Coordinates of C-alpha atoms in Angstrom, one line a residue:
Chain A
M959 CA -31.7 -31.9 -24.8
G960 CA -34.6 -30.2 -24.3
K961 CA -35.5 -32.9 -22.5
R962 CA -33.5 -33.6 -20.3
R963 CA -33.4 -29.4 -19.4
S964 CA -36.6 -29.6 -18.9
N965 CA -37.2 -31.8 -16.5
V966 CA -33.8 -30.6 -14.2
H967 CA -36.0 -29.1 -11.8
E968 CA -36.5 -32.3 -10.4
R969 CA -33.4 -34.1 -10.1
S970 CA -32.7 -34.8 -6.7
D971 CA -29.5 -31.8 -5.5
L972 CA -26.6 -34.8 -5.8
E973 CA -27.6 -35.1 -9.9
L974 CA -27.3 -31.4 -9.6
I975 CA -24.2 -31.5 -8.2
T976 CA -22.8 -33.8 -10.1
G977 CA -24.4 -31.9 -14.1
S978 CA -22.5 -28.6 -11.9
L979 CA -19.1 -30.1 -11.7
K980 CA -19.1 -31.6 -14.8
G981 CA -20.5 -27.9 -16.4
K982 CA -23.3 -28.0 -17.0
L983 CA -24.5 -24.3 -17.1
Y984 CA -28.9 -25.9 -16.5
F985 CA -28.1 -27.5 -13.4
R986 CA -26.0 -24.4 -12.0
E987 CA -29.0 -22.3 -12.4
A988 CA -31.1 -24.8 -11.2
L989 CA -29.2 -25.7 -8.3
Y990 CA -28.8 -21.8 -8.1
K991 CA -32.7 -20.9 -8.4
R992 CA -33.6 -24.5 -5.2
Y993 CA -31.5 -22.7 -2.9
F994 CA -31.7 -19.0 -4.3
S995 CA -34.7 -17.7 -2.1
Y996 CA -33.6 -19.7 1.4
A997 CA -29.4 -17.6 0.5
M998 CA -32.0 -14.4 0.5
S999 CA -32.6 -15.4 3.2
V1000 CA -29.6 -16.1 4.9
A1001 CA -27.9 -13.4 3.7
V1002 CA -30.9 -10.0 4.4
R1003 CA -30.2 -11.0 8.1
Y1004 CA -26.1 -10.0 7.3
T1005 CA -27.3 -6.9 5.2
A1006 CA -28.6 -3.6 5.2
S1007 CA -30.9 -4.3 2.1
R1008 CA -31.9 -6.8 -0.9
N1009 CA -29.5 -5.6 -3.6
E1010 CA -26.9 -6.3 -0.8
A1011 CA -28.4 -9.5 -0.4
M1012 CA -28.4 -11.0 -3.6
E1013 CA -24.6 -9.7 -4.5
I1014 CA -24.0 -12.1 -0.5
V1015 CA -25.6 -14.7 -2.0
N1016 CA -23.7 -15.1 -6.2
D1017 CA -20.5 -14.1 -4.4
S1018 CA -21.3 -16.8 -2.1
F1019 CA -23.0 -19.4 -5.3
M1020 CA -19.8 -17.7 -6.8
K1021 CA -16.9 -19.9 -4.0
V1022 CA -19.4 -23.2 -4.3
L1023 CA -18.4 -24.3 -7.6
E1024 CA -15.0 -23.5 -7.6
R1025 CA -15.5 -25.5 -4.0
L1026 CA -17.8 -28.4 -4.9
D1027 CA -15.1 -30.5 -5.8
T1028 CA -15.0 -30.3 -1.5
Y1029 CA -18.2 -31.3 -1.3
D1030 CA -19.2 -33.8 1.2
T1031 CA -21.9 -35.4 -0.3
S1032 CA -22.8 -37.4 3.0
K1033 CA -23.3 -34.5 4.4
P1034 CA -27.2 -32.3 3.7
F1035 CA -25.9 -29.3 0.1
K1036 CA -27.4 -26.6 2.4
T1037 CA -26.0 -26.5 5.6
W1038 CA -22.8 -26.4 4.0
Y1039 CA -24.4 -24.1 2.1
V1040 CA -25.9 -21.7 4.3
R1041 CA -21.5 -22.3 6.4
I1042 CA -20.2 -20.5 3.2
I1043 CA -23.3 -17.7 2.6
V1044 CA -21.8 -16.7 6.6
N1045 CA -19.3 -16.9 6.2
T1046 CA -18.6 -14.7 2.5
A1047 CA -21.1 -11.3 4.6
I1048 CA -18.8 -11.9 7.3
D1049 CA -15.9 -11.2 4.4
G1050 CA -17.5 -9.2 3.9
Y1051 CA -18.2 -7.1 7.2
R1052 CA -14.3 -7.1 8.1
K1053 CA -13.1 -5.5 4.1
K1054 CA -15.6 -2.8 5.3
S1055 CA -13.6 -2.1 9.1
K1056 CA -13.1 -2.4 12.0
E1057 CA -16.0 -1.4 12.9
K1058 CA -15.5 -0.1 18.2
Y1059 CA -19.0 0.8 19.1
L1060 CA -18.4 3.2 21.1
M1061 CA -22.2 4.5 21.8
N1062 CA -22.5 7.5 24.2
A1063 CA -25.5 6.9 27.1
D1064 CA -27.4 9.1 25.4
M1065 CA -27.7 7.5 22.3
D1066 CA -29.7 4.9 23.6
F1067 CA -33.5 4.9 23.9
D1068 CA -34.0 5.1 27.8
D1069 CA -34.7 1.1 28.6
E1070 CA -37.9 1.4 30.7
G1071 CA -37.9 -1.2 32.6
K1072 CA -41.7 -2.4 31.4
E1073 CA -41.6 -5.2 29.4
P1074 CA -42.4 -4.2 26.8
E1075 CA -45.7 -6.9 25.4
I1076 CA -45.2 -8.9 21.1
E1077 CA -49.6 -9.0 21.1
T1078 CA -49.0 -9.5 16.9
E1079 CA -47.0 -11.1 14.3
L1080 CA -43.6 -9.9 12.7
S1081 CA -43.4 -10.5 9.2
A1082 CA -39.7 -10.4 7.7
N1083 CA -40.2 -6.4 6.2
D1084 CA -41.2 -5.4 10.2
I1085 CA -37.8 -7.6 11.8
L1086 CA -35.7 -6.2 8.3
A1087 CA -36.6 -2.9 9.1
L1088 CA -36.2 -3.7 12.8
F1089 CA -32.5 -4.8 11.9
S1090 CA -31.4 -2.3 9.6
Y1091 CA -31.0 0.1 12.7
L1092 CA -28.4 -2.5 14.5
P1093 CA -25.2 -1.3 13.7
D1094 CA -23.6 -4.3 12.1
I1095 CA -21.0 -5.6 14.4
Y1096 CA -24.4 -5.6 16.9
K1097 CA -26.2 -7.4 13.6
L1098 CA -23.6 -10.2 13.3
T1099 CA -23.7 -11.1 16.7
F1100 CA -27.2 -11.2 16.8
N1101 CA -27.4 -13.3 14.1
L1102 CA -24.4 -15.5 14.9
Y1103 CA -25.1 -16.9 18.1
E1104 CA -29.0 -16.3 17.4
I1105 CA -29.6 -17.7 14.8
E1106 CA -26.8 -19.5 13.4
G1107 CA -25.8 -20.9 16.6
Y1108 CA -22.5 -20.6 17.9
D1109 CA -21.1 -20.0 21.0
H1110 CA -19.4 -16.4 22.2
K1111 CA -16.0 -18.2 22.4
E1112 CA -16.9 -18.8 18.4
I1113 CA -18.9 -15.2 17.5
G1114 CA -15.4 -14.4 19.3
R1115 CA -13.4 -15.8 16.7
I1116 CA -14.5 -15.2 13.6
L1117 CA -14.9 -11.5 14.5
G1118 CA -11.4 -11.2 16.1
I1119 CA -13.1 -10.2 19.1
S1120 CA -13.1 -11.3 22.7
S1121 CA -15.5 -13.5 24.0
S1122 CA -16.6 -11.5 26.8
T1123 CA -16.9 -8.8 24.3
S1124 CA -19.0 -10.5 22.1
R1125 CA -21.5 -11.3 25.1
S1126 CA -21.5 -7.2 25.4
Y1127 CA -22.8 -6.9 21.9
L1128 CA -25.8 -9.3 22.4
T1129 CA -26.7 -7.7 25.2
R1130 CA -26.7 -3.8 23.4
A1131 CA -28.6 -5.5 19.8
K1132 CA -31.1 -7.1 22.2
K1133 CA -31.4 -4.1 24.7
L1134 CA -31.3 -1.8 21.3
L1135 CA -33.6 -4.8 18.9
R1136 CA -36.2 -4.0 22.1
Q1137 CA -36.1 -0.1 21.8
L1138 CA -36.8 0.0 17.8
Y1139 CA -39.5 -2.7 18.9
V1140 CA -41.2 -0.1 21.0
K1141 CA -40.6 3.1 19.1
Y1142 CA -41.6 1.5 14.8
I1143 CA -43.5 -1.9 15.8
N1144 CA -46.1 -1.1 19.1
S1145 CA -45.6 2.8 18.3
S1146 CA -48.1 1.8 14.6
E1147 CA -49.7 -1.3 16.2
K1148 CA -51.5 1.8 18.6
N1149 CA -51.6 4.2 16.0
N1150 CA -53.9 2.2 13.8
E1151 CA -56.0 1.3 17.2
A1152 CA -56.8 4.6 17.5
V1153 CA -57.6 5.3 13.9
Chain B
M496 CA -37.2 -8.5 29.6
K497 CA -35.9 -12.4 28.7
R498 CA -39.8 -13.8 28.3
F499 CA -39.5 -10.9 25.8
D500 CA -35.9 -11.2 23.8
N501 CA -37.2 -15.5 24.5
I502 CA -40.9 -13.8 21.9
L503 CA -39.1 -11.2 19.9
I504 CA -36.2 -13.9 18.5
K505 CA -38.4 -17.0 18.0
R506 CA -40.7 -14.7 15.6
I507 CA -37.1 -13.7 13.4
R508 CA -36.9 -17.0 13.5
K509 CA -40.3 -17.8 12.2
A510 CA -40.4 -14.7 10.2
F511 CA -36.4 -15.8 8.3
S512 CA -38.0 -19.0 7.9
D513 CA -41.1 -18.1 6.3
Y514 CA -39.4 -15.0 3.8
N515 CA -40.1 -16.4 0.5
V516 CA -38.0 -14.2 -2.7
D517 CA -37.9 -17.0 -5.4
H518 CA -39.4 -14.9 -7.8
L519 CA -36.3 -13.5 -7.5
A520 CA -34.4 -16.0 -8.4
D521 CA -34.3 -15.2 -12.1
E522 CA -33.1 -11.7 -11.5
G523 CA -31.0 -12.9 -9.2
W524 CA -29.3 -16.1 -11.6
N525 CA -29.5 -13.1 -14.6
S526 CA -27.6 -11.0 -12.2
F527 CA -25.1 -13.9 -11.1
V528 CA -24.4 -14.9 -15.1
R529 CA -24.0 -10.9 -15.2
T530 CA -21.3 -10.1 -11.9
K531 CA -19.8 -14.1 -13.1
K532 CA -18.7 -12.7 -16.6
K533 CA -17.4 -9.0 -15.5
K534 CA -15.5 -11.6 -12.2
R535 CA -13.6 -13.1 -15.7
T536 CA -13.1 -10.4 -18.1
G537 CA -11.5 -8.1 -15.2
I538 CA -8.4 -7.6 -14.6
I539 CA -7.6 -8.9 -11.3
I540 CA -3.2 -9.3 -10.5
P541 CA -3.4 -12.1 -7.9
L542 CA -1.6 -11.3 -4.3
W543 CA 1.5 -14.2 -6.1
A544 CA 2.0 -12.5 -9.1
K545 CA 2.3 -8.9 -7.4
A546 CA 5.1 -10.7 -5.7
A547 CA 5.8 -11.9 -8.9
S548 CA 6.9 -8.5 -10.5
V549 CA 8.3 -8.1 -7.1
A550 CA 10.9 -10.4 -7.6
V551 CA 11.8 -10.4 -11.1
L552 CA 12.5 -6.2 -10.8
L553 CA 14.4 -6.6 -8.2
T554 CA 16.1 -9.7 -9.1
T555 CA 16.6 -7.6 -12.5
V556 CA 18.4 -4.8 -10.1
S557 CA 20.9 -7.2 -8.3
I558 CA 21.6 -8.5 -11.8
F559 CA 22.2 -5.0 -13.4
T560 CA 24.4 -4.0 -10.1
Y561 CA 26.5 -7.2 -9.9
K562 CA 27.0 -6.8 -14.1
S563 CA 28.1 -2.8 -13.5
F564 CA 30.4 -4.0 -11.2
L565 CA 31.6 -6.9 -12.6
N566 CA 33.0 -4.3 -15.7
I567 CA 33.8 -1.5 -12.8
K568 CA 36.1 -4.4 -11.9
K569 CA 37.5 -5.4 -15.0
T570 CA 38.2 -1.8 -16.4
A571 CA 40.2 -1.3 -13.1
D572 CA 42.2 -4.0 -13.3
N573 CA 43.0 -3.2 -16.8
Q574 CA 44.5 0.0 -15.6
T575 CA 46.4 -1.2 -13.1
V576 CA 48.3 -3.3 -15.2
N577 CA 48.3 -0.4 -18.0
V578 CA 49.9 1.2 -15.2
A579 CA 52.1 -0.7 -14.1
E580 CA 53.6 -1.7 -17.7
Q581 CA 54.4 2.2 -18.4
V582 CA 55.9 2.1 -14.8
A583 CA 58.0 -0.3 -15.4
H584 CA 58.5 1.8 -19.2
N585 CA 59.1 4.5 -18.0
E586 CA 61.8 3.1 -15.1
T587 CA 63.8 1.6 -17.6
T588 CA 63.7 4.5 -20.1
D589 CA 64.5 7.1 -17.5
V590 CA 66.3 5.2 -15.0
A591 CA 69.9 7.3 -15.5
N592 CA 67.8 10.2 -15.6
I593 CA 66.2 9.5 -12.3
A594 CA 69.3 8.1 -11.0
Q595 CA 71.0 11.2 -10.9
R596 CA 67.9 13.2 -9.4
E597 CA 67.9 13.5 -5.2
P598 CA 65.1 12.9 -3.6
A599 CA 63.9 15.6 -2.8
P600 CA 60.8 15.9 0.0
V601 CA 57.9 17.1 -0.9
D602 CA 56.7 19.7 2.3
I603 CA 53.1 19.9 0.9
Q604 CA 52.3 22.1 3.6
E605 CA 55.3 24.8 1.3
P606 CA 54.0 24.6 -2.1
T607 CA 55.3 28.3 -3.5
D608 CA 59.4 25.5 -2.3
I609 CA 58.1 23.0 -3.9
R610 CA 57.6 24.7 -7.1
E611 CA 60.8 25.8 -6.8
Q612 CA 62.2 22.3 -7.2
I613 CA 59.9 21.4 -9.4
P614 CA 62.2 21.8 -12.9
V615 CA 60.1 23.7 -15.4
P616 CA 60.6 22.3 -18.5
A617 CA 58.5 18.9 -16.6
V618 CA 55.7 21.8 -15.9
K619 CA 55.3 22.8 -19.1
P620 CA 54.2 19.7 -21.3
F621 CA 51.4 20.0 -19.8
T622 CA 49.9 23.8 -20.5
E623 CA 50.2 21.5 -24.5
P624 CA 49.2 18.8 -23.8
D625 CA 49.8 15.5 -26.1
K626 CA 47.1 14.5 -28.3
S627 CA 47.3 11.7 -27.9
I628 CA 47.2 11.9 -24.3
E629 CA 44.0 12.6 -24.4
I630 CA 41.9 11.6 -27.0
N631 CA 43.0 8.1 -27.3
E632 CA 44.7 7.3 -23.7
K633 CA 41.8 6.3 -20.8
H634 CA 45.7 5.7 -18.9
Y635 CA 48.8 7.5 -18.3
S636 CA 51.3 7.7 -21.5
G637 CA 55.0 6.9 -21.0
P638 CA 57.4 9.5 -20.3
N639 CA 58.6 11.0 -23.4
K640 CA 54.1 12.1 -23.0
L641 CA 54.7 13.3 -19.6
P642 CA 57.9 13.9 -18.4
V643 CA 56.7 14.9 -15.3
S644 CA 56.4 11.7 -14.2
S645 CA 59.1 10.8 -15.6
S646 CA 61.2 12.6 -13.3
N647 CA 59.3 11.8 -9.8
V648 CA 58.3 8.4 -10.2
E649 CA 59.1 5.4 -7.6
L650 CA 60.1 2.4 -8.7
D651 CA 56.8 0.9 -6.3
V652 CA 54.9 4.4 -7.3
N653 CA 51.1 4.1 -9.9
L654 CA 51.8 7.5 -12.3
K655 CA 47.8 8.2 -10.8
D656 CA 49.3 8.6 -7.0
Y657 CA 52.1 10.1 -8.0
I658 CA 49.8 12.1 -9.9
D659 CA 47.3 13.3 -7.0
E660 CA 50.8 13.2 -3.7
K661 CA 53.1 15.8 -6.1
V662 CA 51.8 17.1 -9.1
L663 CA 48.1 18.5 -9.2
Y664 CA 47.8 20.0 -5.8
Y665 CA 50.6 22.5 -7.3
A666 CA 49.9 22.7 -10.2
D667 CA 46.2 24.0 -11.7
F668 CA 46.2 23.3 -15.2
S669 CA 42.8 22.5 -16.2
F670 CA 44.7 20.0 -18.2
V671 CA 46.6 18.3 -15.3
K672 CA 42.5 17.5 -14.0
S673 CA 41.2 16.6 -16.8
V674 CA 44.2 13.7 -17.0
Y675 CA 43.7 13.3 -12.6
E676 CA 39.5 13.1 -13.7
N677 CA 39.1 11.3 -17.2
P678 CA 40.7 8.1 -15.8
E679 CA 37.3 7.0 -12.7
K680 CA 34.8 8.2 -15.9
G681 CA 35.1 5.3 -16.4
N682 CA 34.2 3.8 -13.6
E683 CA 31.4 6.9 -13.5
R684 CA 29.3 5.7 -16.1
I685 CA 27.3 3.2 -13.8
N686 CA 27.4 4.4 -9.7
L687 CA 26.2 2.2 -7.1
L688 CA 24.7 4.8 -4.7
A689 CA 23.2 3.8 -0.9
G690 CA 20.7 6.6 0.9
L691 CA 19.2 8.0 4.1
S692 CA 17.0 9.7 4.2
G693 CA 14.3 11.7 6.2
M694 CA 11.0 13.7 5.7
M695 CA 7.3 15.4 6.6
A696 CA 4.3 14.9 4.9
Q697 CA 1.9 17.4 4.2
V698 CA -1.1 16.3 4.0
D699 CA -3.4 18.5 2.6
N700 CA -3.4 21.5 3.8
S701 CA -1.5 20.3 7.9
I702 CA 1.8 19.6 8.9
S703 CA 2.6 16.0 9.3
T704 CA 3.8 15.5 13.1
N705 CA 5.9 12.5 11.7
P706 CA 9.1 12.5 10.4
A707 CA 9.2 10.0 7.9
T708 CA 12.7 8.2 7.1
S709 CA 13.7 6.0 3.7
L710 CA 16.8 4.0 3.2
G711 CA 17.1 2.9 -0.7
V712 CA 19.9 1.7 -3.3
Y713 CA 20.5 3.9 -6.3
I714 CA 21.8 2.7 -9.8
E715 CA 23.6 6.2 -11.4
R716 CA 24.0 5.0 -14.5
S717 CA 25.5 8.2 -17.4
I718 CA 23.7 8.9 -20.2
S719 CA 26.1 11.8 -21.7
D720 CA 28.4 14.3 -19.9
R721 CA 26.4 16.1 -17.5
I722 CA 23.5 13.8 -17.9
S723 CA 23.0 10.3 -16.1
F724 CA 19.9 8.2 -15.4
R725 CA 19.1 6.7 -11.8
P726 CA 16.6 4.2 -11.0
G727 CA 15.8 2.9 -7.3
L728 CA 14.5 0.9 -4.4
A729 CA 13.8 2.7 -1.2
I730 CA 12.1 1.5 2.2
A731 CA 10.0 4.5 3.2
M732 CA 7.9 5.2 7.2
H733 CA 5.7 6.8 7.0
G734 CA 3.2 8.3 9.9
Y735 CA 0.6 11.0 9.1
N736 CA -1.5 12.4 11.7
L737 CA -4.2 13.0 9.8
N738 CA -7.0 16.1 11.3
N739 CA -10.7 17.2 9.8
N740 CA -11.5 17.3 6.4
V741 CA -8.8 15.6 5.1
L742 CA -10.7 12.0 4.1
K743 CA -12.6 12.2 1.2
E744 CA -15.8 11.6 2.6
N745 CA -17.3 7.9 3.3
N746 CA -13.7 7.0 1.9
V747 CA -13.0 5.7 4.9
Y748 CA -16.0 6.4 7.2
A749 CA -19.7 6.6 6.7
A750 CA -21.6 6.9 10.2
P751 CA -24.3 4.4 10.1
M752 CA -27.9 4.9 11.0
I753 CA -28.6 4.7 14.7
N754 CA -31.7 4.2 15.3
G755 CA -33.2 5.6 12.5
M756 CA -31.2 8.6 12.7
S757 CA -28.9 8.7 9.1
G758 CA -25.7 10.9 11.5
S759 CA -23.3 12.9 9.8
V760 CA -18.9 12.9 10.6
D761 CA -19.0 15.6 12.7
S762 CA -15.2 15.9 13.7
Y763 CA -12.6 12.9 13.6
E764 CA -8.2 12.4 14.9
A765 CA -6.6 10.0 12.7
Q766 CA -3.4 8.5 12.2
L767 CA -2.4 6.5 9.2
N768 CA 0.9 4.5 9.2
L769 CA 2.9 3.3 6.4
L770 CA 6.1 1.0 4.9
A771 CA 5.9 1.5 1.6
M772 CA 8.5 0.3 -1.5
E773 CA 9.5 3.6 -3.5
I774 CA 10.9 2.7 -6.9
P775 CA 11.7 6.0 -7.9
L776 CA 13.1 6.7 -11.6
D777 CA 14.9 9.5 -11.7
I778 CA 17.2 12.2 -14.5
V779 CA 20.0 13.8 -12.9
F780 CA 21.5 17.4 -14.3
T781 CA 24.9 17.9 -13.6
V782 CA 24.6 22.3 -13.2
W783 CA 28.6 22.8 -12.7
E784 CA 31.9 21.0 -11.9
R785 CA 34.0 21.5 -10.5
H786 CA 37.6 19.5 -9.1
K787 CA 35.4 16.9 -7.2
S788 CA 32.8 18.6 -6.5
K789 CA 29.1 18.4 -8.8
F790 CA 26.1 20.6 -8.4
Y791 CA 23.3 18.9 -9.8
L792 CA 19.3 18.6 -10.0
S793 CA 17.2 15.1 -10.6
T794 CA 13.8 14.7 -11.6
G795 CA 11.7 11.6 -12.4
A796 CA 8.9 9.6 -10.8
S797 CA 7.8 7.5 -7.3
T798 CA 6.5 4.1 -8.2
M799 CA 4.6 3.4 -4.2
V800 CA 3.6 0.0 -4.1
Y801 CA 2.1 -0.4 0.3
L802 CA 3.3 -3.2 2.0
K803 CA 2.3 -2.4 5.0
Q804 CA -1.1 0.2 5.9
K805 CA -2.9 0.4 8.8
F806 CA -5.5 3.2 9.4
N807 CA -6.5 4.2 12.3
G808 CA -9.4 7.2 13.7
S809 CA -12.2 7.8 16.4
F810 CA -15.0 9.9 14.8
I811 CA -17.6 11.8 16.2
N812 CA -20.5 10.8 14.6
A813 CA -23.3 13.7 14.8
Y814 CA -27.3 12.9 14.8
T815 CA -29.4 15.3 14.6
N816 CA -33.6 14.1 15.7
E817 CA -36.3 17.1 13.9
T818 CA -39.3 17.3 16.0
Y819 CA -42.0 18.4 15.2
N820 CA -44.7 20.1 17.8
D821 CA -48.2 19.7 16.6
L822 CA -49.6 22.0 19.1
T823 CA -47.2 24.7 18.5
G824 CA -45.9 24.6 15.0
T825 CA -42.3 24.6 16.4
V826 CA -39.6 22.5 14.9
T827 CA -36.8 21.4 17.7
Y828 CA -33.8 19.4 17.2
E829 CA -32.0 17.5 19.3
T830 CA -27.8 16.7 18.5
N831 CA -26.5 13.5 19.8
Y832 CA -23.2 12.2 19.3
S833 CA -21.7 9.0 19.6
E834 CA -17.6 8.0 18.7
V835 CA -17.3 5.7 16.4
D836 CA -12.6 4.0 17.1
V837 CA -11.8 2.9 13.4
E838 CA -9.2 0.7 12.9
N839 CA -8.6 -0.1 8.9
N840 CA -5.8 -2.7 8.0
Y841 CA -4.9 -2.7 4.6
G842 CA -3.0 -5.9 3.2
A843 CA 0.5 -5.5 1.7
F844 CA -0.2 -4.6 -2.1
S845 CA -3.0 -3.9 -2.0
H846 CA -2.4 -0.9 -3.2
V847 CA -0.4 1.0 -6.0
D848 CA -0.3 4.2 -6.8
F849 CA 1.8 3.6 -10.4
F850 CA 4.2 6.8 -11.4
G851 CA 2.4 8.4 -8.4
L852 CA 4.4 11.2 -6.7
A853 CA 7.4 13.7 -8.9
N854 CA 10.2 14.2 -7.8
F855 CA 12.2 17.4 -7.1
S856 CA 15.9 17.5 -6.0
A857 CA 18.7 20.0 -5.6
G858 CA 21.9 18.4 -4.8
Y859 CA 26.0 19.0 -4.2
S860 CA 28.3 16.3 -3.9
I861 CA 31.3 15.9 -2.3
P862 CA 34.3 13.6 -2.3
L863 CA 34.3 11.1 0.3
G864 CA 37.9 8.9 1.4
K865 CA 39.6 8.2 -1.9
S866 CA 37.0 6.1 -3.5
N867 CA 33.0 7.3 -3.3
K868 CA 31.1 10.6 -2.6
L869 CA 28.9 12.6 0.0
L870 CA 25.9 13.2 -1.6
I871 CA 23.5 15.7 0.1
E872 CA 20.5 16.2 -1.2
P873 CA 17.0 18.5 -0.6
F874 CA 14.2 17.1 -1.7
V875 CA 10.4 17.2 -2.4
K876 CA 8.1 15.6 -4.0
L877 CA 4.5 16.2 -5.2
P878 CA 1.6 14.4 -5.8
V879 CA 0.5 13.6 -9.3
S880 CA -2.2 11.1 -8.5
D881 CA -4.4 10.9 -5.1
L882 CA -2.3 9.0 -3.1
T883 CA -2.3 4.9 -0.6
S884 CA -5.9 3.5 0.3
L885 CA -6.8 6.6 1.4
D886 CA -6.5 8.4 -1.4
L887 CA -4.1 11.5 0.3
R888 CA -3.1 14.0 -2.0
V889 CA 1.1 13.9 0.2
V890 CA 3.3 16.5 -0.7
Y891 CA 7.1 14.8 0.8
G892 CA 9.8 17.2 2.1
G893 CA 13.4 15.8 3.2
M894 CA 17.5 15.9 2.9
S895 CA 18.6 12.9 1.8
L896 CA 21.9 12.0 2.6
K897 CA 23.6 9.4 -0.2
L898 CA 26.8 7.7 -0.5
K899 CA 28.2 7.6 -4.4
F900 CA 31.0 4.3 -4.8
L901 CA 32.8 5.2 -7.4
E902 CA 35.1 1.6 -7.2

């Protein structure tokens, strides 16, 4: 038994899934840990903090275990898992509230019309910092469109908004990201250079 | 800008693909196991169980009501048979007496004349009631015990109608009243009531402008002569205007962080519309009773099961930006406002307030037709705990009209 447990991490996804289906805890643990970092990278895009992201991952893995018997083994587990994580994040958003952000014009920073430069690599923390300033609905729309690859029609259906509203949210999200980038990333770079 | 956006998006994708938190995997797994245990041990009542419990409750009430009606019908049938027997008996024994009498039409507009027509010996027994009638008989007794009845009874008229039309009107004898009213007491043990209520709500210190309505059925079960128990089931539609400071902070909505600035809700206008099932359990105390009217007080508690709750709100958020001027050393504050529309829909059975309302009412019942009563009942309902999914303290006040079916 001990030998089986020790080499459990070397097993294939399918073996881990089969073991998990049989209710073996160490197979489940191995499956969870194998995809933990990847799952977190997906979940963290939809939340404001790492703890919230972990909650999404845990809730998603719970759903994975509940629905594991419906998983189509001919398709990659990773893709299936990501879809569950994204859906869980959207469910969480829906539970919070349906919010329509009608930002006043004076809330926006002026878009100077001059295209800012991106010179340095962005770390995940930089991105997360920028994302934390985005309203949830913008963040969701941006992630679903730009990262997950959904089109506006699908996003509209998922979030219960029209496709034109989705387009509008995406535009605003990008605009806000630009402004935030200029304000927080570019300015700090310039300050560092000055020092 | 497109070039910038494309580069930024590429960088974002790359940043997330490089995201590595493998060192947190153990912590994550432990947290997952804890969450799983918590979910297993926590009391989670699924929707089907909630729906089933309501169905069981409704079925129980229906069966109880049905059985009550069966009992009432059975009692009424027995009474009719007994009265018919008694009438037949009266007829055979006093037939000569009846034959000798002239059928004197009674003019109820002139009681003094009628009183003269009624022979004194016939009325007299009512002033000195026969104990056998009072104690043992729920139904009308024979001619020896009620000679007045036998003297005026017609062959196809039962005694109850006779007393109602020709005796009770003139004779203000307590015994007559008790004989008249007592037969119904058997029926009054369990009664069905249907009610319609209109009410206003006060949320904290502001009175809502939208009146609420409620429609319900109730069962009244007599415990003693003066006390009865009244459970019920009502469907109520409410709408509240929620002004500032009514909602608890961050309960429904919290101002999000925008552009790195934390905000606060400056003001809001909101509305909550809900459809609720109210299950009242009340005790009714009769204060005084005269003829067929009575004044009563009622108290109890209501459980509220919310079938639909829709919250709409428009929030004005204030964001204050603090700027420090290095040259002058002054701090300037700039406040910007944003408006946010929030809509929350809470599903059926998403919230239940068990005995969340304390009911107090005073009522007056008056006869309506031969077999019904109309109950006029002003009431107040005070919150025992926070109500609805928004945790509101709501006080209700209004008027209820109930129809009590005696037969």
